[in-house]
PDB file of C-alpha atoms in Angstrom:
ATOM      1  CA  UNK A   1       9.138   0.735 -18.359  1.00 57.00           C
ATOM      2  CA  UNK A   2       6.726   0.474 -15.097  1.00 66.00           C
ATOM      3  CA  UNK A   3       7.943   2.256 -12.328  1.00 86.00           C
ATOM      4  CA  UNK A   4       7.539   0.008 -10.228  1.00 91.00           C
ATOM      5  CA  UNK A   5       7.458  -3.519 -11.742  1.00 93.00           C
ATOM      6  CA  UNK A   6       7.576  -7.319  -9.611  1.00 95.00           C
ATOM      7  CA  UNK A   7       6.916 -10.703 -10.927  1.00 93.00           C
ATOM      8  CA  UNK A   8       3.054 -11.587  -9.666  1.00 92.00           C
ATOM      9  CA  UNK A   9       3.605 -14.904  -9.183  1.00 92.00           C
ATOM     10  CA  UNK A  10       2.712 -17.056  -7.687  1.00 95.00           C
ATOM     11  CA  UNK A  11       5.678 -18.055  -6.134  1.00 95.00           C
ATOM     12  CA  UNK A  12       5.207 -22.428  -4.931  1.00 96.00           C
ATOM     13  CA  UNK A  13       7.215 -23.337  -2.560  1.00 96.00           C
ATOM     14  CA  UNK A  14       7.974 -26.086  -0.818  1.00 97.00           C
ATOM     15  CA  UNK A  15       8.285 -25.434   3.853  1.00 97.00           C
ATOM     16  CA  UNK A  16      11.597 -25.048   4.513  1.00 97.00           C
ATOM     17  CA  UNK A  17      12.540 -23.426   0.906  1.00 97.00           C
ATOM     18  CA  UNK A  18      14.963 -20.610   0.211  1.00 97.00           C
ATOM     19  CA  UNK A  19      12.791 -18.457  -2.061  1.00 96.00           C
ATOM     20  CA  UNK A  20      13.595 -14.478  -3.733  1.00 96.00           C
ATOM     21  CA  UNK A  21      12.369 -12.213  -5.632  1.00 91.00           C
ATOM     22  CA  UNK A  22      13.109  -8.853  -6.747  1.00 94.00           C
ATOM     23  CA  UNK A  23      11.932  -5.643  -7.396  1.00 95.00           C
ATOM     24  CA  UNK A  24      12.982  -3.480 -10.166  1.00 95.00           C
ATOM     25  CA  UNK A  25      12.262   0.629 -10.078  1.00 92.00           C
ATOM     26  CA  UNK A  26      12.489   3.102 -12.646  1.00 90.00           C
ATOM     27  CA  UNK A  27      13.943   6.857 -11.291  1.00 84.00           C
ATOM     28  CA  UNK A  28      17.935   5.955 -10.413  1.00 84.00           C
ATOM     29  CA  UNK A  29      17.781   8.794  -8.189  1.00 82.00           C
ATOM     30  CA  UNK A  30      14.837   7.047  -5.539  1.00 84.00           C
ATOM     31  CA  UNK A  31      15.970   7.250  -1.991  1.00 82.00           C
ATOM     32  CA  UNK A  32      13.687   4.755  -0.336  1.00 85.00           C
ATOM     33  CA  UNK A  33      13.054   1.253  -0.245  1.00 91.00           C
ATOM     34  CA  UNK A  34      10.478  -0.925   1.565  1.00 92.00           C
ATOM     35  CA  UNK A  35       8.750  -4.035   1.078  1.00 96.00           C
ATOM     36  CA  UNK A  36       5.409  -4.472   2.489  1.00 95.00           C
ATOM     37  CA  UNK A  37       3.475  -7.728   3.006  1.00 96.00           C
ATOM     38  CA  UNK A  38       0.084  -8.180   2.252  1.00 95.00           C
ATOM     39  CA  UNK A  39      -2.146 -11.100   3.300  1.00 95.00           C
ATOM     40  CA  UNK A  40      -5.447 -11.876   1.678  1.00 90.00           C
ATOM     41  CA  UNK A  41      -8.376  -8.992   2.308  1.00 87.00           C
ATOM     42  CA  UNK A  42      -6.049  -7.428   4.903  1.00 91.00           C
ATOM     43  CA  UNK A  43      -4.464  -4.208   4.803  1.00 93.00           C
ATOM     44  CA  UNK A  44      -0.250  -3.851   4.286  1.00 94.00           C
ATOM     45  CA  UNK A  45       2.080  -4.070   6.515  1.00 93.00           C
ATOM     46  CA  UNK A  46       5.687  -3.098   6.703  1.00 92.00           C
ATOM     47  CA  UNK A  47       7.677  -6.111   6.799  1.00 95.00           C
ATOM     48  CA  UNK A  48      11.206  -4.017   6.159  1.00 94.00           C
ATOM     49  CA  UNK A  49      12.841  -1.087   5.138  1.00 91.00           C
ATOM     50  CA  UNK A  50      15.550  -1.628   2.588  1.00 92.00           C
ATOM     51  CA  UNK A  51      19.110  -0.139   3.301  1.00 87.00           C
ATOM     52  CA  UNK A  52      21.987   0.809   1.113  1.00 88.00           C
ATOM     53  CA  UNK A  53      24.218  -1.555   2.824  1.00 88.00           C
ATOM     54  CA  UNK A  54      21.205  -4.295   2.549  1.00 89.00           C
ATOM     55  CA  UNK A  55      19.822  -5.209   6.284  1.00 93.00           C
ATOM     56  CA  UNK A  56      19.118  -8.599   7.661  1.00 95.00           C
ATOM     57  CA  UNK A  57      15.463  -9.369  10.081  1.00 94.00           C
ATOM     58  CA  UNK A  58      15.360 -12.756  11.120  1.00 96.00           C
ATOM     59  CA  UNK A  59      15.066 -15.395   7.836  1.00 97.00           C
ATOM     60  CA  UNK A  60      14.317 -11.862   6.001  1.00 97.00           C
ATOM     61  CA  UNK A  61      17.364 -10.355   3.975  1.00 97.00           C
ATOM     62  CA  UNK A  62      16.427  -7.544   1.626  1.00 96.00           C
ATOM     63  CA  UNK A  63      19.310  -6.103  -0.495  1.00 96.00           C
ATOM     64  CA  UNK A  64      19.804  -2.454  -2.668  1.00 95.00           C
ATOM     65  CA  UNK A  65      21.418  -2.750  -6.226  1.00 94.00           C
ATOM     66  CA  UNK A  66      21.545   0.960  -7.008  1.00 92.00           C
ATOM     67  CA  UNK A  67      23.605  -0.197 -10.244  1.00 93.00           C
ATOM     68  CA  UNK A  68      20.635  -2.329 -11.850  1.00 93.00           C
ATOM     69  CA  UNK A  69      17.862  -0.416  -9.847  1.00 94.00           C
ATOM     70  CA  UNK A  70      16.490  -3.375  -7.801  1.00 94.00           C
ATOM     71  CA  UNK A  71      15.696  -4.739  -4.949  1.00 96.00           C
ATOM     72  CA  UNK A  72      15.637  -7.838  -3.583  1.00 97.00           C
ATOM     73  CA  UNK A  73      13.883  -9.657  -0.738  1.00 97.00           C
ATOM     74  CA  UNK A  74      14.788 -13.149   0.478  1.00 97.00           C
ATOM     75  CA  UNK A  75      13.111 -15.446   3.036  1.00 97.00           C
ATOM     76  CA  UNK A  76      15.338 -18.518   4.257  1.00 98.00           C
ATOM     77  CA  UNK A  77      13.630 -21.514   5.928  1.00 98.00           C
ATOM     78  CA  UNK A  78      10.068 -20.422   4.689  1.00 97.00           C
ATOM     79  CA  UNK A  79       6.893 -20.671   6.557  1.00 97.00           C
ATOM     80  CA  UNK A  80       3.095 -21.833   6.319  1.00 97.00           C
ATOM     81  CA  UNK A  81       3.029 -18.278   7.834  1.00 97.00           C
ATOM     82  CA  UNK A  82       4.896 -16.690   5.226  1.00 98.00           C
ATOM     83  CA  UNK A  83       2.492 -16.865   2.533  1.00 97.00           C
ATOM     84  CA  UNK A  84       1.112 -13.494   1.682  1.00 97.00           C
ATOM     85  CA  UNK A  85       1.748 -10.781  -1.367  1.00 96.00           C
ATOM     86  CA  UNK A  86       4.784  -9.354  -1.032  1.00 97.00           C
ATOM     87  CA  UNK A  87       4.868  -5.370  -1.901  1.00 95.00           C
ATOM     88  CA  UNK A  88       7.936  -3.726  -3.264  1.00 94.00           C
ATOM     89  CA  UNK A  89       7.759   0.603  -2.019  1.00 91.00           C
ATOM     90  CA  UNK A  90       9.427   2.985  -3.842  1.00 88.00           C
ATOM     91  CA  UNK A  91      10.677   6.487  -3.452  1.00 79.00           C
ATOM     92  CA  UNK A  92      11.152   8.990  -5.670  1.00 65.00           C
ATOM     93  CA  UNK A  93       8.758   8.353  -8.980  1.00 61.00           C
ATOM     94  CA  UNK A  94       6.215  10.454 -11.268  1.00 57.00           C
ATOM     95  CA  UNK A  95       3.320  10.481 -10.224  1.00 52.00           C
ATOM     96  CA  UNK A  96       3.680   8.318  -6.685  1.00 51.00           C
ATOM     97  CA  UNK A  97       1.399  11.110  -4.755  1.00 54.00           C
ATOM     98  CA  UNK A  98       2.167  11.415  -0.742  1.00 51.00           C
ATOM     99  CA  UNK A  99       5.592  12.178  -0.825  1.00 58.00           C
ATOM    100  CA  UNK A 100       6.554  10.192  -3.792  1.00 62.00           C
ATOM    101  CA  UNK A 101       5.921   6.553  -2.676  1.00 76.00           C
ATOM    102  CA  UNK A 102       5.060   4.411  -5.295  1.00 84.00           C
ATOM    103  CA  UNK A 103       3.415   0.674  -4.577  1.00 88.00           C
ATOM    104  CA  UNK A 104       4.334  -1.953  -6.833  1.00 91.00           C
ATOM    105  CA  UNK A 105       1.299  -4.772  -7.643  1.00 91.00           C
ATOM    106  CA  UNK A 106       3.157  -7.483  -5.599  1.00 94.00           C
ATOM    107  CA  UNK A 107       4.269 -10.760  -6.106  1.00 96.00           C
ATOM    108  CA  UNK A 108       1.959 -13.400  -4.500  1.00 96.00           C
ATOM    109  CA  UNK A 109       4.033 -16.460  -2.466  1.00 97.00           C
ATOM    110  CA  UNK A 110       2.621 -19.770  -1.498  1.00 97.00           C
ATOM    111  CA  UNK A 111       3.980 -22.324   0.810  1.00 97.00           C
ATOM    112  CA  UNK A 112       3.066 -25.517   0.683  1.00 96.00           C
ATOM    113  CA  UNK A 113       3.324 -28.128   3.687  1.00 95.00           C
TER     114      UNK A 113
ATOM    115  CA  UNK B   1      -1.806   1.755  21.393  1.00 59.00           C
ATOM    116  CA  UNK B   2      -4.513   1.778  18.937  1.00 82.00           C
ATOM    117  CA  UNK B   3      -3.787   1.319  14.972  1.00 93.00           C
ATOM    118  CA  UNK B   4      -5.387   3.105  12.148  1.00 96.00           C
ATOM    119  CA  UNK B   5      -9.251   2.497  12.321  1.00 96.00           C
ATOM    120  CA  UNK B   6     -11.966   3.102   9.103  1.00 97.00           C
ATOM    121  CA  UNK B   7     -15.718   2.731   9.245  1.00 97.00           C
ATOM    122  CA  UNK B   8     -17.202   1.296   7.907  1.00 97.00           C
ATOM    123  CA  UNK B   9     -15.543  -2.229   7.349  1.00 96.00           C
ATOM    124  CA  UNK B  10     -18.268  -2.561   4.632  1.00 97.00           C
ATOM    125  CA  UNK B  11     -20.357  -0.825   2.415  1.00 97.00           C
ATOM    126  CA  UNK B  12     -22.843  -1.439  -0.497  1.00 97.00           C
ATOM    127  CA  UNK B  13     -24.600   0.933  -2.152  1.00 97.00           C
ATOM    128  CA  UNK B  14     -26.867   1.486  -4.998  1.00 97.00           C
ATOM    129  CA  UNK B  15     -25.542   3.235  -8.408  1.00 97.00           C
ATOM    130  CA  UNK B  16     -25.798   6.621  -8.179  1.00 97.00           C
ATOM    131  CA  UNK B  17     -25.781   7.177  -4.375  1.00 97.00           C
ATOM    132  CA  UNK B  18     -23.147   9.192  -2.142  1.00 98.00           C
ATOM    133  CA  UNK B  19     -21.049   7.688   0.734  1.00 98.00           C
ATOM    134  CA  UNK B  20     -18.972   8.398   3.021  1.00 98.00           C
ATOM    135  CA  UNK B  21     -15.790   6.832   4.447  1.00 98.00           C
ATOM    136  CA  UNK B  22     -13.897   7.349   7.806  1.00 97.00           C
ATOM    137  CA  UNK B  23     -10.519   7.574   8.572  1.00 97.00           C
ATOM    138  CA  UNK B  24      -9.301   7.542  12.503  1.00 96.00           C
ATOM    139  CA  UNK B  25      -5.351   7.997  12.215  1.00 95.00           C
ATOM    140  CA  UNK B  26      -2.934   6.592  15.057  1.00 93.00           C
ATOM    141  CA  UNK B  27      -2.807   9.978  17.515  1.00 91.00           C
ATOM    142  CA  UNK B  28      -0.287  12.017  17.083  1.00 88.00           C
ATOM    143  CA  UNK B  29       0.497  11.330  13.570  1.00 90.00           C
ATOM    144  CA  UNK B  30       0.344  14.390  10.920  1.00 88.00           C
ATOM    145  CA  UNK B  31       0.314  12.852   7.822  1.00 88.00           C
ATOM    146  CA  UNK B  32      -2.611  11.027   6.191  1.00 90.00           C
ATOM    147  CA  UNK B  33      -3.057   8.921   3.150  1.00 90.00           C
ATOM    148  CA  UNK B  34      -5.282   7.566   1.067  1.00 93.00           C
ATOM    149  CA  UNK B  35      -5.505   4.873  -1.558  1.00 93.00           C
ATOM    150  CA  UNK B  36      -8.094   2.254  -2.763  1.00 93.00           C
ATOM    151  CA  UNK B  37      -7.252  -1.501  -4.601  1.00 93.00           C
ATOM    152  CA  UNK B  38      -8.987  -2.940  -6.776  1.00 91.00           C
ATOM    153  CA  UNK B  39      -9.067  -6.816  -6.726  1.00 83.00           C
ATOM    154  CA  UNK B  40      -6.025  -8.495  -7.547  1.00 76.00           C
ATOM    155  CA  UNK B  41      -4.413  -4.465  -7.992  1.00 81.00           C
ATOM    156  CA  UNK B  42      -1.854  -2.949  -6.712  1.00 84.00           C
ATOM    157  CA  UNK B  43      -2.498   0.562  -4.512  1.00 89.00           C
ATOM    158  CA  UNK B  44      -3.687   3.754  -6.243  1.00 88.00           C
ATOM    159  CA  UNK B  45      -2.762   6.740  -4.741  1.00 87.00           C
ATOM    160  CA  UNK B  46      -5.873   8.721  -4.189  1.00 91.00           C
ATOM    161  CA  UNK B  47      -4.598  12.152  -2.046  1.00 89.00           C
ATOM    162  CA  UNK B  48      -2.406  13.145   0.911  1.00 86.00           C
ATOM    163  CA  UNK B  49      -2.748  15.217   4.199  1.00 88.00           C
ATOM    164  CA  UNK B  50      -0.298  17.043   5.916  1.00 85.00           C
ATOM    165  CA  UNK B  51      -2.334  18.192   9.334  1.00 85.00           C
ATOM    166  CA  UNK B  52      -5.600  19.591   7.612  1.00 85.00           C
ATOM    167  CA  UNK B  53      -3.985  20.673   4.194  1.00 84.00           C
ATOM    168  CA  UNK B  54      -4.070  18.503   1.278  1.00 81.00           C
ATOM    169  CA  UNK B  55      -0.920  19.158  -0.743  1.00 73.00           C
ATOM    170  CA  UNK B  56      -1.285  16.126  -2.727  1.00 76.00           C
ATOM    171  CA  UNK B  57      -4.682  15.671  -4.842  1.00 79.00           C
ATOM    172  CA  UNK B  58      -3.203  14.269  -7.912  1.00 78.00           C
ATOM    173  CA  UNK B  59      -4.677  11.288  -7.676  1.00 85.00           C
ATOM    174  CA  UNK B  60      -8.147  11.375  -7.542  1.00 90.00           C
ATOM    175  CA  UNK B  61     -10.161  10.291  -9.672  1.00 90.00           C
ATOM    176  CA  UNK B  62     -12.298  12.909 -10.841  1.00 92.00           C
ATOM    177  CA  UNK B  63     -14.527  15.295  -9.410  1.00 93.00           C
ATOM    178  CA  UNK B  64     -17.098  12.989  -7.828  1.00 97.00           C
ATOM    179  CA  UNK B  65     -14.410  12.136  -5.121  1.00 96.00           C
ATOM    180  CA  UNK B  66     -13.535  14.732  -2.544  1.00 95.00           C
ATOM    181  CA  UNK B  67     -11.829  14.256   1.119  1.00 94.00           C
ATOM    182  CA  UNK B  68     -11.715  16.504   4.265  1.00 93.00           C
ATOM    183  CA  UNK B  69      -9.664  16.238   7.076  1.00 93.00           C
ATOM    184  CA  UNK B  70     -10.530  18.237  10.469  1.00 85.00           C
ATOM    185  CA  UNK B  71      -8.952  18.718  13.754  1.00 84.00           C
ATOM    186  CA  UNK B  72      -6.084  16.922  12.227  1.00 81.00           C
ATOM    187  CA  UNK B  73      -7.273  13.917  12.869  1.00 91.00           C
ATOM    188  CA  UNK B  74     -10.223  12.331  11.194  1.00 95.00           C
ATOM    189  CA  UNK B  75      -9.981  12.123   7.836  1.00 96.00           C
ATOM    190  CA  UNK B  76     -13.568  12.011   5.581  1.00 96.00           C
ATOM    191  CA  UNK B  77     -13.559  10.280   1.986  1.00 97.00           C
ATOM    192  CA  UNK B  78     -16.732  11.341   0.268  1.00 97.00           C
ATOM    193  CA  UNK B  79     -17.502   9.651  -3.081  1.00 98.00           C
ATOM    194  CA  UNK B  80     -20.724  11.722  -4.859  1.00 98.00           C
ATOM    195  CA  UNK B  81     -22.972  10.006  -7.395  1.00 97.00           C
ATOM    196  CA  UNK B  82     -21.131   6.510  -7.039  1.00 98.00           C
ATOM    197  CA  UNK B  83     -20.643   4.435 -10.079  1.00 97.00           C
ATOM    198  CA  UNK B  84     -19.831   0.557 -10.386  1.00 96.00           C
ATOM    199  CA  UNK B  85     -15.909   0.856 -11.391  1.00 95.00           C
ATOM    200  CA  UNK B  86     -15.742   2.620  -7.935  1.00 96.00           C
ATOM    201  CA  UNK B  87     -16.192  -0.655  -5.736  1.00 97.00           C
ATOM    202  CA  UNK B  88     -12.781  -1.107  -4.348  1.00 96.00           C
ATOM    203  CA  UNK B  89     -11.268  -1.333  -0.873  1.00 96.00           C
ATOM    204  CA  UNK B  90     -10.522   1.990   0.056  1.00 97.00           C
ATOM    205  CA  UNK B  91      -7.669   2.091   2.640  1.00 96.00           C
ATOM    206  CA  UNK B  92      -5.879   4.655   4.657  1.00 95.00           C
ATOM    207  CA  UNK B  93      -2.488   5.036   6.348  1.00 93.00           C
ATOM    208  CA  UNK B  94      -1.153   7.500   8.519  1.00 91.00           C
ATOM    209  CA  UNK B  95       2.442   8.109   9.283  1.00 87.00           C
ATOM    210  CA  UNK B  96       4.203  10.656  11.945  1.00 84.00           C
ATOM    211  CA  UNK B  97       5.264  13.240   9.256  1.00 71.00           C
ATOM    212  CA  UNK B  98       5.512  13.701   6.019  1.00 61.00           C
ATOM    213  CA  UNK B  99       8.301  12.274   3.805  1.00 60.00           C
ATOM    214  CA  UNK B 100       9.468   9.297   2.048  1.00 53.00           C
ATOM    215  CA  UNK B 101      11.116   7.578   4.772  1.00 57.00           C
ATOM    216  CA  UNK B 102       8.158   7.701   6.931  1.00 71.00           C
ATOM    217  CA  UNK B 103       6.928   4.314   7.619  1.00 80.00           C
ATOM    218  CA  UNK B 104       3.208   4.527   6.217  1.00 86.00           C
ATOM    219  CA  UNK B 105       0.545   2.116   8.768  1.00 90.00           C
ATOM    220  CA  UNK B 106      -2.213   0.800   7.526  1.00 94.00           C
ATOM    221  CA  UNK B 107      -6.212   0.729   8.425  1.00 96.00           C
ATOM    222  CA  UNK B 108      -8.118  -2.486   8.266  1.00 95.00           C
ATOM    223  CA  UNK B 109      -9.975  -0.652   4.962  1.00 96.00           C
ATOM    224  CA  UNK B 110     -13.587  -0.246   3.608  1.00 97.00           C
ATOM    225  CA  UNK B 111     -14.595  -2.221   1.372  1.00 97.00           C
ATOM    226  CA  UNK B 112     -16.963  -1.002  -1.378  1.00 97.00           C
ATOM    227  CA  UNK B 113     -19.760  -2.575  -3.541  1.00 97.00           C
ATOM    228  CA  UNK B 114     -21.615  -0.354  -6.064  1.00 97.00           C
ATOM    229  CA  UNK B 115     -24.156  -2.461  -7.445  1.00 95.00           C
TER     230      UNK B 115
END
């Protein structure tokens, strides 16, 4: 199993869409969660941390299933703006270097006008 | 303030040649990071600093890549005797301090051609 493993995509969807995707992780005992965005030739940026109790940002709701070891990340009333690679962070796994963070490959969203 | 800065935004380089990439972390912040992606890749972990020290080398490649951080501030990538699989964009983050919660910030990255 990857440690870190998302679906690449690409996710089409329609302006306006409800779209999710998850994230699953490998060690039960990680810590921390964050998902990153990525837009195209440009450098990551944190988009949200991920909390136990799952945390809300605006149209951004990312959730914590300890139980099935995933996360989740949802965007409600999408964007033209919103369409970058989405990066799922991990804590917590072999091998993750820097203080154990692992970077998952992303999963690439579109939205179309 | 200012972000995390690299130099140069570019490089290409012949097979065989060294170079030599800059890191400027946001001030103040004691941990530094470095990773490179390959196209259409997720982030590889290349090594960590913690102020000058480098706990974390595990993920270098092999010998022909070494880093330096002085001052801790400026952080140095140095790849010797370049070969083609290196081209990449080579990015670093910096964060206040060490450990997993630590939001990690990103530099606009170097990208690399080895021809």
């Amino acid at each position: 199993r990857k440690e870190v493993e998302q679906d690449p995509g690409p996710f089409n969807v329609p302006e306006g869409a409800t779209v999710a995707f998850n994230c699953t992780y490998s060690n039960s005992a990680s810590q921390s969660f964050f998902w990153y965005r990525q837009d195209c030739r440009k450098e990551p940026k944190l988009l949200m941390s991920v909390y136990s109790s799952g945390n809300e940002d605006g149209r951004f709701t990312a959730q914590l299933n300890r139980a099935s070891q995933y996360i989740s990340l949802l965007i409600r009333d999408s964007k033209l703006s919103d369409s970058a690679t989405y990066l799922c962070v991990v804590n917590g796994l072999s091998g993750g270097g820097a203080d154990g963070l692992t970077f998952g490959k992303g999963t690439h969203l579109i939205i179309q006008p | 303030g200012a972000g995390v800065s690299q130099s140069p935004s570019n490089k290409v380089t012949e097979k065989g040649k060294d170079v030599e990439l800059r890191c400027d972390p946001i001030s103040g912040h004691t941990a530094l990071y470095w990773y490179r992606q390959s196209l259409g890749q997720g982030l590889e972990f290349l090594i960590y600093f913690q102020g000058n020290s480098a706990p974390d080398k595990s993920g270098l490649p092999s010998d022909r890549f070494s880093a330096e951080r002085t001052g801790g501030s400026v952080s140095t990538l140095t790849i010797q005797r370049t070969q083609q699989e290196d081209s990449a964009v080579y990015l670093c983050a910096s964060s206040p301090s060490s450990g997993e919660a630590n939001t990690q910030y990103f530099g606009p990255g170097t990208r690399l051609t080895v021809l």
